[in-house]
Amino acid sequence: MQRRTVLAAAAALGAGAGARAQRVERVEGVERLGGPLSIGWDRWGIPHVEAGSVADAFFGQGYAVATLRLWQMDLARRRTLGRLAGVFGPAFVPFDVAARTVRFRGEVAAEWGHHDPRVQALAEAWVAGVNARIGAVEADASLLPPEFVALDMRPERWAAEDLIRMRDSGPPNVRAEMRRAVLAAHGQLGLDALAMPLAPRHALRVPEGLDCARLHPSQLALLGRLSGPLPFARAVRQGALEDDLDAMQGSNGWVVAPGRSATGHALLANDPHLAVSVPGPRVIVHMRAPGLDAVGAGPAWRPGFQFGHTDRIAFGRTDFQVDQEDLFVLELNADGSAWRGPDGWRPIERVQERVAVRGAEDAVAEVALSALGPLVFEDRAARHALVVRSVQRESGPSVALEYVPLMLARNWGEYRAAIRTAVWGSNYLYADVEGNIGWQTGGRVPRRVGYDGLMPVPAAGPYRWDGVLDPDEMVGVYNPPEGWIATANQMPFPPGWPEAQVTSREWTPDDRYRRIAEVLGANGRVSVADCQALQCDTANLRARALRPVMAGLSGEGAAALLAWDGRVEAESTAAALFELWWAGFGAALRRAILPETLPAAVREALPVLHPHVLLALATGEDARVPERMALGQAALEAAWAQAAGRRWGELHQLELRHGLAALGAVANVHAGGSGGDGATVKARWWAGPQATQVSGGASFAAVIDLGDPGAARGINLPGQSGDPRSPHYSDLVPLWLADERVELTAAEIVSTLRLAPR
């Protein structure tokens, strides 16, 4: 039983004499805690955990993040494990069934062996910290976040095995596989290059034995329920994010060696991108214990963090496109009890899943399992089914645990060893106090035999996996002569990279990387201020490439574009005009290249074209649209009328929507206009004129000087807390919009929580 007391005391954790009084709370009798633990909360809501052991520091992280984000954590766990309908009712049953269909079903005890031997104990300590906070909430209803109160529900306690079972559905490249099948069914496979030019270059071929006519995008509906908006959610329009190639798994990161650094020490900068939300996707925590001094950010529902630094190293990451899942087409027997494999018929196991439903009888759903993975679509009458095979659902490391060993590394060798168990495709960036910098890609990538993973394959054919790519075969570099390394999700393979070691051929447009390389590659030394300015850089390279087109247009709009400096600033009227013009021009080019004479299914399969394809069509580098200048002029006249002198920030508003705001329990956050767009280093996504809001970007950003890691500053949108009653619910929004940063470890402590073991 926990017992709590509150008192005022002199500011702790290093505050000097004369410091103003702070609130100190004591909690006695905390189970699973090894020794005294202190959590100091600074003026930005960042928790600073002080513990006597590394395990207790992870306990403190679990307690702290559950204090800040209990609703967010509970919802993430329920959704991944398929436990929503029990508290939200019948409308959530399809989401639970989808989650249970694709969940990991292996033996948990054996799975711990795939990780660093220290990980299990630290994960168990983190879970114990989460549960200790839940215990405090159970004992004092006033601590319960308002979402639970509004929905008359309570948080569930966690188990360490949840972190083994909570596996992501994987990158959505199976949707691209389906797109290509639809195009091939209409004899238009060549049009796929309009949506995704493959890099390295590669010729698409329909796998032998595949009947593309039997495939339709609707057959992947179950996958949409794994990540799409929940029935109570009022979120950013999901389709806008799915159709925005600039928003596809984006982030920026770079490291600078001492020889190119203005401080004489290595620098690391990282600003990872996700859809913006309230609460935000990440939370910052500072953890100190003998052998550990680390601060960083990561998802609240996972132990450790993705980005940050210790007293020895700094580390960051961006998404590295890896093809981790494949769509297999199954031929079923007459009664659906077996599927045809390359060596004959193989059994299908059918499992009855009982789903608890609030306010109704339990739902019973059948989940069909094959040796390749779960069936995500089935038509027994047509003897046709689909399986998504994914590394996430096969025995191996769990994505929910991959950040823990990063925090324990002390040098490049240990860091590379830590990322050997990475699951999700990542560009891992590294810098240390000795002045070394490095980049290593990681993630589990299947070795495909007989096919390339770019289209569905018949399960009866000679198409199989032969283990996964060894991390040592993946691209990376250590202390390059250039003195800097940058990654922004671009295709990273040098010429001649072995075909067998190509992890993907589908990449985010490289505009951000080219701009970062342009700035870092210039002569001179790079300072911390330079890195922060580059994170906030709004130069649009597409606008630069389009200047010859602008010069061929006429009217006031053309004059305004030609006088513009090409920076997408919130106060710029020319930037607003450009964005509207380019959106309209791109849509006109798509209609020209995909005329109404094409089958509707073909046009629907290509809702957007790759930005660089549109750029080539607009500039005439690709001459397939001879009327391009007339289309550009018409689009400009329409944009001029639509812009009406408005600034870009008026069309590009930051509005953060909470899924339960309609209940009045929580609040949306209405902020203001933002600069940048999806193509600028200051990545602030824009879904187009039909949704004038910032749909995503760098919710977290930081720059770290390894000469003085404790002085690192960063930002976390919209604030540290997910509770609208907290002053830290959205207090960082104005700073985020103003491109400012806050102290990660040096801010004033305003309250302290002291925990004592039972």
PDB file of C-alpha atoms in Angstrom, residues 252-258 260 267-270 318 412 427-431 435-441 475-488 490 492 513 516-517 520-521 526 531 534:
ATOM      1  CA  ASN A 252      16.230  14.873 -40.351  1.00  0.00           C
ATOM      2  CA  GLY A 253      19.484  14.092 -38.595  1.00  0.00           C
ATOM      3  CA  TRP A 254      23.158  14.857 -38.939  1.00  0.00           C
ATOM      4  CA  VAL A 255      26.452  14.665 -37.077  1.00  0.00           C
ATOM      5  CA  VAL A 256      29.480  16.945 -37.436  1.00  0.00           C
ATOM      6  CA  ALA A 257      33.054  15.976 -36.562  1.00  0.00           C
ATOM      7  CA  PRO A 258      35.280  18.225 -34.378  1.00  0.00           C
ATOM      8  CA  ARG A 260      34.155  20.908 -38.925  1.00  0.00           C
ATOM      9  CA  LEU A 267      27.758  17.807 -32.759  1.00  0.00           C
ATOM     10  CA  LEU A 268      24.554  15.839 -33.248  1.00  0.00           C
ATOM     11  CA  ALA A 269      21.262  17.319 -34.491  1.00  0.00           C
ATOM     12  CA  ASN A 270      18.013  15.405 -34.820  1.00  0.00           C
ATOM     13  CA  THR A 318      15.637   8.809 -38.858  1.00  0.00           C
ATOM     14  CA  TRP A 412      30.896   3.059 -31.217  1.00  0.00           C
ATOM     15  CA  ASN A 427      19.369   5.408 -39.816  1.00  0.00           C
ATOM     16  CA  TYR A 428      21.236   5.459 -36.515  1.00  0.00           C
ATOM     17  CA  LEU A 429      23.439   8.529 -35.961  1.00  0.00           C
ATOM     18  CA  TYR A 430      26.225   8.615 -33.409  1.00  0.00           C
ATOM     19  CA  ALA A 431      28.721  11.056 -31.880  1.00  0.00           C
ATOM     20  CA  GLY A 435      35.179  13.231 -31.344  1.00  0.00           C
ATOM     21  CA  ASN A 436      34.029  10.211 -33.342  1.00  0.00           C
ATOM     22  CA  ILE A 437      30.950  10.330 -35.563  1.00  0.00           C
ATOM     23  CA  GLY A 438      29.142   7.478 -37.272  1.00  0.00           C
ATOM     24  CA  TRP A 439      26.059   6.320 -39.130  1.00  0.00           C
ATOM     25  CA  GLN A 440      24.785   2.771 -39.262  1.00  0.00           C
ATOM     26  CA  THR A 441      21.531   1.520 -40.702  1.00  0.00           C
ATOM     27  CA  VAL A 475      25.097   0.513 -45.202  1.00  0.00           C
ATOM     28  CA  GLY A 476      26.941   2.848 -42.829  1.00  0.00           C
ATOM     29  CA  VAL A 477      30.126   4.875 -42.317  1.00  0.00           C
ATOM     30  CA  TYR A 478      32.449   5.857 -39.450  1.00  0.00           C
ATOM     31  CA  ASN A 479      34.491   9.079 -39.282  1.00  0.00           C
ATOM     32  CA  PRO A 480      34.173   9.975 -42.980  1.00  0.00           C
ATOM     33  CA  PRO A 481      36.729  12.408 -44.460  1.00  0.00           C
ATOM     34  CA  GLU A 482      34.006  15.003 -45.185  1.00  0.00           C
ATOM     35  CA  GLY A 483      33.624  15.550 -41.445  1.00  0.00           C
ATOM     36  CA  TRP A 484      29.838  15.287 -41.467  1.00  0.00           C
ATOM     37  CA  ILE A 485      27.054  12.764 -42.103  1.00  0.00           C
ATOM     38  CA  ALA A 486      23.415  13.571 -42.812  1.00  0.00           C
ATOM     39  CA  THR A 487      20.292  11.519 -43.300  1.00  0.00           C
ATOM     40  CA  ALA A 488      16.796  12.626 -44.228  1.00  0.00           C
ATOM     41  CA  GLN A 490      16.954   9.592 -48.823  1.00  0.00           C
ATOM     42  CA  PRO A 492      21.561   6.014 -49.291  1.00  0.00           C
ATOM     43  CA  TYR A 513      18.654  15.817 -47.645  1.00  0.00           C
ATOM     44  CA  ILE A 516      21.067  19.783 -45.581  1.00  0.00           C
ATOM     45  CA  ALA A 517      24.018  18.578 -47.668  1.00  0.00           C
ATOM     46  CA  LEU A 520      26.776  21.352 -44.312  1.00  0.00           C
ATOM     47  CA  GLY A 521      28.943  20.868 -47.380  1.00  0.00           C
ATOM     48  CA  VAL A 526      29.329  24.558 -38.012  1.00  0.00           C
ATOM     49  CA  CYS A 531      22.453  23.433 -36.603  1.00  0.00           C
ATOM     50  CA  LEU A 534      19.257  24.476 -40.358  1.00  0.00           C
TER      51      LEU A 534
END
